[in-house]
Tab-separated table of N, CA and C in Angstrom:
chain	number	residue	atom	x	y	z
A	20	MET	N	0.847	-1.178	0.000
A	20	MET	CA	0.000	0.000	0.000
A	20	MET	C	0.889	1.236	0.000
A	21	ARG	N	0.507	2.207	-0.757
A	21	ARG	CA	1.279	3.443	-0.850
A	21	ARG	C	0.718	4.468	0.128
A	22	TYR	N	1.574	4.956	1.036
A	22	TYR	CA	1.171	5.899	2.077
A	22	TYR	C	1.725	7.291	1.819
A	23	LEU	N	0.972	8.289	2.262
A	23	LEU	CA	1.438	9.665	2.334
A	23	LEU	C	1.518	10.011	3.809
A	24	SER	N	2.632	10.592	4.221
A	24	SER	CA	2.821	10.983	5.617
A	24	SER	C	2.849	12.498	5.710
A	25	LEU	N	2.183	13.019	6.753
A	25	LEU	CA	2.111	14.461	6.948
A	25	LEU	C	2.579	14.815	8.349
A	26	ASP	N	3.474	15.785	8.424
A	26	ASP	CA	3.932	16.334	9.703
A	26	ASP	C	3.342	17.729	9.798
A	27	TYR	N	2.219	17.841	10.514
A	27	TYR	CA	1.496	19.102	10.605
A	27	TYR	C	2.287	20.143	11.387
A	28	GLY	N	2.332	21.340	10.846
A	28	GLY	CA	2.903	22.487	11.528
A	28	GLY	C	2.092	23.712	11.159
A	29	GLU	N	2.101	24.704	12.012
A	29	GLU	CA	1.290	25.894	11.734
A	29	GLU	C	1.813	26.684	10.539
A	30	LYS	N	3.119	26.608	10.270
A	30	LYS	CA	3.685	27.315	9.114
A	30	LYS	C	3.775	26.404	7.894
A	31	ASN	N	4.284	25.189	8.103
A	31	ASN	CA	4.492	24.245	7.002
A	31	ASN	C	4.005	22.860	7.387
A	32	ILE	N	3.662	22.091	6.357
A	32	ILE	CA	3.281	20.698	6.532
A	32	ILE	C	4.341	19.866	5.827
A	33	GLY	N	5.064	19.061	6.596
A	33	GLY	CA	6.048	18.167	6.003
A	33	GLY	C	5.330	17.025	5.304
A	34	VAL	N	5.888	16.582	4.174
A	34	VAL	CA	5.240	15.559	3.360
A	34	VAL	C	6.270	14.515	2.912
A	35	ALA	N	5.879	13.245	3.023
A	35	ALA	CA	6.702	12.148	2.516
A	35	ALA	C	5.761	11.054	2.035
A	36	TYR	N	6.286	10.142	1.211
A	36	TYR	CA	5.450	9.038	0.741
A	36	TYR	C	6.263	7.761	0.652
A	37	SER	N	5.557	6.642	0.615
A	37	SER	CA	6.215	5.339	0.518
A	37	SER	C	6.000	4.746	-0.865
A	38	ASP	N	6.829	3.765	-1.180
A	38	ASP	CA	6.594	3.000	-2.389
A	38	ASP	C	5.474	1.990	-2.118
A	39	LYS	N	4.994	1.334	-3.136
A	39	LYS	CA	3.866	0.412	-3.006
A	39	LYS	C	4.198	-0.781	-2.104
A	40	LEU	N	5.470	-1.191	-2.086
A	40	LEU	CA	5.878	-2.333	-1.263
A	40	LEU	C	6.158	-1.938	0.187
A	41	GLU	N	6.056	-0.654	0.489
A	41	GLU	CA	6.284	-0.119	1.837
A	41	GLU	C	7.712	-0.346	2.328
A	42	ILE	N	8.651	-0.280	1.394
A	42	ILE	CA	10.062	-0.491	1.725
A	42	ILE	C	10.801	0.830	1.842
A	43	SER	N	10.583	1.708	0.875
A	43	SER	CA	11.317	2.978	0.900
A	43	SER	C	10.351	4.145	1.092
A	44	THR	N	10.911	5.220	1.630
A	44	THR	CA	10.150	6.458	1.830
A	44	THR	C	10.944	7.609	1.239
A	45	ARG	N	10.223	8.610	0.765
A	45	ARG	CA	10.874	9.776	0.162
A	45	ARG	C	10.189	11.047	0.632
A	46	PRO	N	10.987	12.077	0.920
A	46	PRO	CA	10.379	13.360	1.273
A	46	PRO	C	9.963	14.120	0.021
A	47	LEU	N	8.959	14.935	0.166
A	47	LEU	CA	8.528	15.867	-0.879
A	47	LEU	C	8.653	17.275	-0.320
A	48	PRO	N	8.660	18.285	-1.154
A	48	PRO	CA	8.727	19.654	-0.622
A	48	PRO	C	7.567	19.918	0.345
A	49	PRO	N	7.846	20.619	1.429
A	49	PRO	CA	6.777	20.916	2.389
A	49	PRO	C	5.716	21.820	1.767
A	50	ILE	N	4.526	21.760	2.342
A	50	ILE	CA	3.407	22.566	1.869
A	50	ILE	C	3.217	23.725	2.834
A	51	ASN	N	3.100	24.925	2.284
A	51	ASN	CA	2.845	26.097	3.111
A	51	ASN	C	1.454	25.966	3.722
A	52	ASN	N	1.346	26.215	5.025
A	52	ASN	CA	0.079	26.046	5.730
A	52	ASN	C	-0.590	27.378	6.065
A	53	LYS	N	-0.325	28.391	5.254
A	53	LYS	CA	-0.931	29.707	5.485
A	53	LYS	C	-2.435	29.669	5.194
A	54	ASP	N	-2.825	28.867	4.197
A	54	ASP	CA	-4.216	28.775	3.758
A	54	ASP	C	-4.627	27.298	3.783
A	55	LEU	N	-5.502	26.927	4.728
A	55	LEU	CA	-5.904	25.531	4.912
A	55	LEU	C	-6.510	24.942	3.642
A	56	GLY	N	-7.350	25.690	2.969
A	56	GLY	CA	-7.973	25.200	1.736
A	56	GLY	C	-6.939	24.869	0.670
A	57	HIS	N	-5.973	25.757	0.501
A	57	HIS	CA	-4.908	25.517	-0.475
A	57	HIS	C	-4.078	24.291	-0.078
A	58	ALA	N	-3.753	24.166	1.209
A	58	ALA	CA	-2.951	23.027	1.679
A	58	ALA	C	-3.681	21.711	1.410
A	59	ILE	N	-4.970	21.666	1.681
A	59	ILE	CA	-5.737	20.436	1.453
A	59	ILE	C	-5.807	20.103	-0.038
A	60	LYS	N	-5.979	21.107	-0.873
A	60	LYS	CA	-5.996	20.861	-2.327
A	60	LYS	C	-4.649	20.350	-2.810
A	61	GLU	N	-3.562	20.884	-2.257
A	61	GLU	CA	-2.224	20.423	-2.634
A	61	GLU	C	-2.016	18.967	-2.197
A	62	ILE	N	-2.502	18.614	-1.008
A	62	ILE	CA	-2.401	17.233	-0.539
A	62	ILE	C	-3.220	16.309	-1.446
A	63	ALA	N	-4.400	16.747	-1.849
A	63	ALA	CA	-5.225	15.954	-2.773
A	63	ALA	C	-4.499	15.748	-4.102
A	64	ARG	N	-3.806	16.785	-4.567
A	64	ARG	CA	-3.037	16.666	-5.814
A	64	ARG	C	-1.927	15.625	-5.660
A	65	LEU	N	-1.229	15.655	-4.512
A	65	LEU	CA	-0.164	14.680	-4.261
A	65	LEU	C	-0.716	13.262	-4.174
A	66	ILE	N	-1.887	13.115	-3.588
A	66	ILE	CA	-2.529	11.802	-3.495
A	66	ILE	C	-2.763	11.241	-4.894
A	67	ASN	N	-3.253	12.083	-5.788
A	67	ASN	CA	-3.488	11.633	-7.167
A	67	ASN	C	-2.183	11.384	-7.912
A	68	THR	N	-1.228	12.271	-7.766
A	68	THR	CA	0.047	12.150	-8.478
A	68	THR	C	0.805	10.882	-8.093
A	69	HIS	N	0.793	10.547	-6.806
A	69	HIS	CA	1.592	9.417	-6.307
A	69	HIS	C	0.754	8.173	-6.018
A	70	ASN	N	-0.498	8.162	-6.457
A	70	ASN	CA	-1.389	7.012	-6.271
A	70	ASN	C	-1.445	6.557	-4.812
A	71	ILE	N	-1.654	7.498	-3.925
A	71	ILE	CA	-1.680	7.239	-2.485
A	71	ILE	C	-2.966	6.509	-2.106
A	72	GLU	N	-2.810	5.505	-1.212
A	72	GLU	CA	-3.958	4.716	-0.783
A	72	GLU	C	-4.360	4.985	0.664
A	73	ALA	N	-3.454	5.558	1.463
A	73	ALA	CA	-3.750	5.865	2.865
A	73	ALA	C	-2.818	6.968	3.338
A	74	ILE	N	-3.231	7.644	4.403
A	74	ILE	CA	-2.470	8.773	4.948
A	74	ILE	C	-2.109	8.490	6.398
A	75	VAL	N	-0.895	8.884	6.779
A	75	VAL	CA	-0.444	8.830	8.169
A	75	VAL	C	-0.146	10.266	8.594
A	76	VAL	N	-0.771	10.687	9.676
A	76	VAL	CA	-0.553	12.043	10.179
A	76	VAL	C	0.176	11.952	11.511
A	77	GLY	N	1.289	12.660	11.605
A	77	GLY	CA	2.029	12.711	12.863
A	77	GLY	C	1.232	13.451	13.915
A	78	LEU	N	1.182	12.875	15.100
A	78	LEU	CA	0.434	13.475	16.196
A	78	LEU	C	1.417	13.858	17.303
A	79	PRO	N	1.594	15.159	17.541
A	79	PRO	CA	2.576	15.624	18.531
A	79	PRO	C	2.023	15.533	19.959
A	80	LEU	N	2.060	14.329	20.507
A	80	LEU	CA	1.569	14.109	21.864
A	80	LEU	C	2.584	14.574	22.892
A	81	GLY	N	2.120	14.813	24.100
A	81	GLY	CA	2.997	15.212	25.195
A	81	GLY	C	3.809	14.038	25.711
A	82	GLU	N	4.668	14.298	26.691
A	82	GLU	CA	5.575	13.268	27.219
A	82	GLU	C	4.853	12.060	27.786
A	83	ASN	N	3.647	12.238	28.290
A	83	ASN	CA	2.868	11.125	28.838
A	83	ASN	C	1.757	10.701	27.872
A	84	ASN	N	1.987	10.921	26.591
A	84	ASN	CA	1.033	10.604	25.528
A	84	ASN	C	-0.293	11.353	25.655
A	85	GLU	N	-0.259	12.524	26.294
A	85	GLU	CA	-1.471	13.320	26.415
A	85	GLU	C	-1.589	14.271	25.221
A	86	GLU	N	-2.838	14.667	24.955
A	86	GLU	CA	-3.090	15.625	23.882
A	86	GLU	C	-2.415	16.959	24.211
A	87	THR	N	-1.970	17.642	23.167
A	87	THR	CA	-1.396	18.975	23.295
A	87	THR	C	-2.206	19.919	22.403
A	88	GLN	N	-1.958	21.212	22.530
A	88	GLN	CA	-2.635	22.177	21.655
A	88	GLN	C	-2.355	21.836	20.194
A	89	THR	N	-1.113	21.479	19.897
A	89	THR	CA	-0.743	21.177	18.513
A	89	THR	C	-1.362	19.870	18.048
A	90	SER	N	-1.470	18.873	18.924
A	90	SER	CA	-2.085	17.609	18.506
A	90	SER	C	-3.570	17.812	18.203
A	91	ILE	N	-4.228	18.676	18.952
A	91	ILE	CA	-5.639	18.980	18.691
A	91	ILE	C	-5.776	19.643	17.316
A	92	LYS	N	-4.869	20.575	17.000
A	92	LYS	CA	-4.886	21.228	15.687
A	92	LYS	C	-4.581	20.220	14.575
A	93	ALA	N	-3.640	19.303	14.843
A	93	ALA	CA	-3.299	18.279	13.849
A	93	ALA	C	-4.492	17.363	13.584
A	94	ARG	N	-5.231	17.012	14.634
A	94	ARG	CA	-6.433	16.177	14.458
A	94	ARG	C	-7.497	16.911	13.625
A	95	PHE	N	-7.693	18.185	13.914
A	95	PHE	CA	-8.650	18.983	13.145
A	95	PHE	C	-8.255	18.999	11.670
A	96	PHE	N	-6.979	19.288	11.429
A	96	PHE	CA	-6.435	19.318	10.070
A	96	PHE	C	-6.637	17.965	9.383
A	97	ALA	N	-6.299	16.882	10.073
A	97	ALA	CA	-6.424	15.536	9.508
A	97	ALA	C	-7.875	15.211	9.159
A	98	ASN	N	-8.790	15.615	10.021
A	98	ASN	CA	-10.205	15.355	9.736
A	98	ASN	C	-10.687	16.107	8.509
A	99	ARG	N	-10.172	17.327	8.281
A	99	ARG	CA	-10.532	18.059	7.064
A	99	ARG	C	-9.999	17.318	5.833
A	100	ILE	N	-8.789	16.792	5.932
A	100	ILE	CA	-8.208	16.041	4.808
A	100	ILE	C	-9.035	14.793	4.529
A	101	LYS	N	-9.367	14.082	5.583
A	101	LYS	CA	-10.150	12.850	5.424
A	101	LYS	C	-11.509	13.152	4.787
A	102	ASP	N	-12.161	14.214	5.237
A	102	ASP	CA	-13.450	14.600	4.660
A	102	ASP	C	-13.315	14.939	3.181
A	103	PHE	N	-12.244	15.623	2.817
A	103	PHE	CA	-12.045	16.084	1.440
A	103	PHE	C	-11.626	14.948	0.511
A	104	THR	N	-10.758	14.052	1.005
A	104	THR	CA	-10.179	13.025	0.123
A	104	THR	C	-10.873	11.672	0.214
A	105	GLN	N	-11.541	11.394	1.341
A	105	GLN	CA	-12.181	10.090	1.570
A	105	GLN	C	-11.175	8.933	1.558
A	106	ILE	N	-9.932	9.224	1.934
A	106	ILE	CA	-8.882	8.202	1.980
A	106	ILE	C	-8.669	7.792	3.429
A	107	PRO	N	-8.422	6.500	3.694
A	107	PRO	CA	-8.156	6.070	5.069
A	107	PRO	C	-7.008	6.867	5.678
A	108	LEU	N	-7.153	7.181	6.957
A	108	LEU	CA	-6.169	8.017	7.638
A	108	LEU	C	-5.881	7.426	9.013
A	109	GLU	N	-4.600	7.407	9.367
A	109	GLU	CA	-4.184	6.932	10.686
A	109	GLU	C	-3.271	7.972	11.312
A	110	PHE	N	-3.215	7.961	12.639
A	110	PHE	CA	-2.317	8.852	13.371
A	110	PHE	C	-1.134	8.045	13.890
A	111	TRP	N	0.014	8.746	14.032
A	111	TRP	CA	1.202	8.129	14.605
A	111	TRP	C	1.877	9.151	15.515
A	112	ASN	N	2.256	8.715	16.704
A	112	ASN	CA	2.929	9.612	17.640
A	112	ASN	C	4.255	10.062	17.034
A	113	GLU	N	4.378	11.355	16.827
A	113	GLU	CA	5.557	11.886	16.144
A	113	GLU	C	6.568	12.519	17.093
A	114	SER	N	6.500	12.183	18.363
A	114	SER	CA	7.398	12.791	19.347
A	114	SER	C	8.858	12.742	18.898
A	115	TYR	N	9.496	13.903	18.928
A	115	TYR	CA	10.917	14.072	18.620
A	115	TYR	C	11.277	13.788	17.162
A	116	SER	N	10.290	13.700	16.269
A	116	SER	CA	10.610	13.406	14.866
A	116	SER	C	11.421	14.528	14.226
A	117	THR	N	11.136	15.775	14.574
A	117	THR	CA	11.897	16.887	13.989
A	117	THR	C	13.339	16.856	14.472
A	118	LYS	N	13.534	16.583	15.749
A	118	LYS	CA	14.893	16.487	16.287
A	118	LYS	C	15.668	15.364	15.587
A	119	ARG	N	15.024	14.212	15.415
A	119	ARG	CA	15.691	13.090	14.735
A	119	ARG	C	15.943	13.417	13.267
A	120	ALA	N	15.037	14.167	12.645
A	120	ALA	CA	15.222	14.557	11.247
A	120	ALA	C	16.448	15.450	11.101
A	121	ILE	N	16.584	16.419	11.996
A	121	ILE	CA	17.749	17.317	11.946
A	121	ILE	C	19.031	16.527	12.136
A	122	GLU	N	19.059	15.643	13.124
A	122	GLU	CA	20.255	14.827	13.379
A	122	GLU	C	20.604	13.974	12.163
A	123	SER	N	19.588	13.382	11.545
A	123	SER	CA	19.802	12.540	10.368
A	123	SER	C	20.331	13.357	9.186
A	124	MET	N	19.771	14.541	9.005
A	124	MET	CA	20.205	15.391	7.904
A	124	MET	C	21.636	15.867	8.108
A	125	ILE	N	21.986	16.218	9.340
A	125	ILE	CA	23.355	16.659	9.628
A	125	ILE	C	24.329	15.514	9.389
A	126	SER	N	24.009	14.333	9.923
A	126	SER	CA	24.930	13.194	9.751
A	126	SER	C	25.016	12.761	8.289
A	127	GLY	N	23.972	13.056	7.510
A	127	GLY	CA	23.987	12.727	6.091
A	127	GLY	C	24.638	13.793	5.229
A	128	GLY	N	25.116	14.865	5.855
A	128	GLY	CA	25.806	15.906	5.110
A	128	GLY	C	24.889	16.846	4.342
A	129	VAL	N	23.641	16.938	4.735
A	129	VAL	CA	22.695	17.838	4.060
A	129	VAL	C	23.027	19.278	4.447
A	130	SER	N	23.059	20.156	3.458
A	130	SER	CA	23.429	21.544	3.708
A	130	SER	C	22.428	22.226	4.639
A	131	LYS	N	22.891	23.267	5.321
A	131	LYS	CA	22.032	23.996	6.254
A	131	LYS	C	20.824	24.593	5.525
A	132	LYS	N	21.034	25.102	4.329
A	132	LYS	CA	19.953	25.701	3.549
A	132	LYS	C	18.874	24.656	3.232
A	133	THR	N	19.293	23.471	2.823
A	133	THR	CA	18.342	22.396	2.525
A	133	THR	C	17.667	21.909	3.795
A	134	ARG	N	18.418	21.827	4.892
A	134	ARG	CA	17.829	21.406	6.181
A	134	ARG	C	16.706	22.351	6.582
A	135	GLU	N	16.956	23.642	6.480
A	135	GLU	CA	15.941	24.627	6.865
A	135	GLU	C	14.681	24.496	6.009
A	136	ARG	N	14.863	24.195	4.735
A	136	ARG	CA	13.738	24.108	3.800
A	136	ARG	C	12.989	22.777	3.921
A	137	MET	N	13.716	21.684	4.205
A	137	MET	CA	13.126	20.347	4.113
A	137	MET	C	12.937	19.609	5.439
A	138	VAL	N	13.273	20.233	6.564
A	138	VAL	CA	13.242	19.514	7.842
A	138	VAL	C	11.860	18.936	8.149
A	139	ASP	N	10.801	19.658	7.836
A	139	ASP	CA	9.459	19.148	8.125
A	139	ASP	C	9.144	17.902	7.302
A	140	SER	N	9.599	17.874	6.074
A	140	SER	CA	9.358	16.703	5.228
A	140	SER	C	10.237	15.522	5.633
A	141	TYR	N	11.435	15.794	6.107
A	141	TYR	CA	12.267	14.704	6.644
A	141	TYR	C	11.625	14.147	7.915
A	142	ALA	N	11.014	15.003	8.714
A	142	ALA	CA	10.288	14.533	9.898
A	142	ALA	C	9.105	13.663	9.466
A	143	ALA	N	8.396	14.062	8.415
A	143	ALA	CA	7.295	13.252	7.889
A	143	ALA	C	7.807	11.896	7.416
A	144	MET	N	9.004	11.888	6.840
A	144	MET	CA	9.599	10.634	6.381
A	144	MET	C	9.921	9.722	7.571
A	145	ILE	N	10.429	10.282	8.647
A	145	ILE	CA	10.715	9.501	9.854
A	145	ILE	C	9.416	8.953	10.450
A	146	ILE	N	8.392	9.766	10.507
A	146	ILE	CA	7.087	9.324	11.002
A	146	ILE	C	6.612	8.124	10.186
A	147	LEU	N	6.713	8.227	8.877
A	147	LEU	CA	6.249	7.158	8.001
A	147	LEU	C	7.089	5.896	8.166
A	148	LYS	N	8.403	6.044	8.258
A	148	LYS	CA	9.270	4.871	8.464
A	148	LYS	C	8.896	4.141	9.746
A	149	GLU	N	8.716	4.884	10.828
A	149	GLU	CA	8.349	4.264	12.103
A	149	GLU	C	6.983	3.589	12.018
A	150	PHE	N	6.039	4.243	11.379
A	150	PHE	CA	4.712	3.664	11.209
A	150	PHE	C	4.805	2.338	10.453
A	151	LEU	N	5.531	2.335	9.338
A	151	LEU	CA	5.643	1.128	8.512
A	151	LEU	C	6.380	0.010	9.254
A	152	GLU	N	7.448	0.364	9.969
A	152	GLU	CA	8.183	-0.653	10.738
A	152	GLU	C	7.285	-1.279	11.799
A	153	ASN	N	6.506	-0.479	12.497
A	153	ASN	CA	5.619	-1.002	13.534
A	153	ASN	C	4.445	-1.761	12.945
A	154	LYS	N	3.999	-1.356	11.784
A	154	LYS	CA	2.933	-2.082	11.089
A	154	LYS	C	3.426	-3.478	10.732
A	155	GLU	N	4.663	-3.552	10.270
A	155	GLU	CA	5.269	-4.829	9.902
A	155	GLU	C	5.400	-5.736	11.124
A	156	ILE	N	5.807	-5.177	12.255
A	156	ILE	CA	5.943	-5.964	13.486
A	156	ILE	C	4.567	-6.494	13.916
A	157	LYS	N	3.553	-5.646	13.843
A	157	LYS	CA	2.188	-6.091	14.200
A	157	LYS	C	1.746	-7.242	13.314
A	158	ASN	N	2.018	-7.119	12.003
A	158	ASN	CA	1.624	-8.175	11.083
A	158	ASN	C	2.345	-9.482	11.361
A	159	GLU	N	3.623	-9.403	11.757
A	159	GLU	CA	4.376	-10.608	12.093
A	159	GLU	C	3.789	-11.282	13.326
A	160	LYS	N	3.362	-10.503	14.309
A	160	LYS	CA	2.770	-11.064	15.521
A	160	LYS	C	1.446	-11.744	15.233
A	161	ILE	N	0.692	-11.226	14.278
A	161	ILE	CA	-0.616	-11.787	13.945
A	161	ILE	C	-0.445	-13.119	13.220
A	162	ASN	N	0.537	-13.200	12.358
A	162	ASN	CA	0.724	-14.412	11.544
A	162	ASN	C	1.375	-15.521	12.266
């Protein structure tokens, strides 16, 4: 199944997607979140362009897995996407994904300019990788 991952932010939405076999993930340019309607239309365009079958939205929960102001906004945003696209949507705890994205980009030699522009999408890629890895573990336990 091909997934689209979203890292919701008030300024930008990080975006990444998986291949059909759920092996590799790739970041896409982040979407400006100044206009919710425009952001949702852009996500719908990406869904069509990349033949996306499901969406994973990072949920910024607190240290004890409690809801935060940002997680409430992310849920609202995700529900608008689900209403507009009618595509299955799941949430994934995205705690520290941005920090891990920055560390990964630095260790990978990504320039500071690219890091500043793409960090949200690299965070979306980390969210998606973790989601897929845990999905695989769940499936192994079931079988």
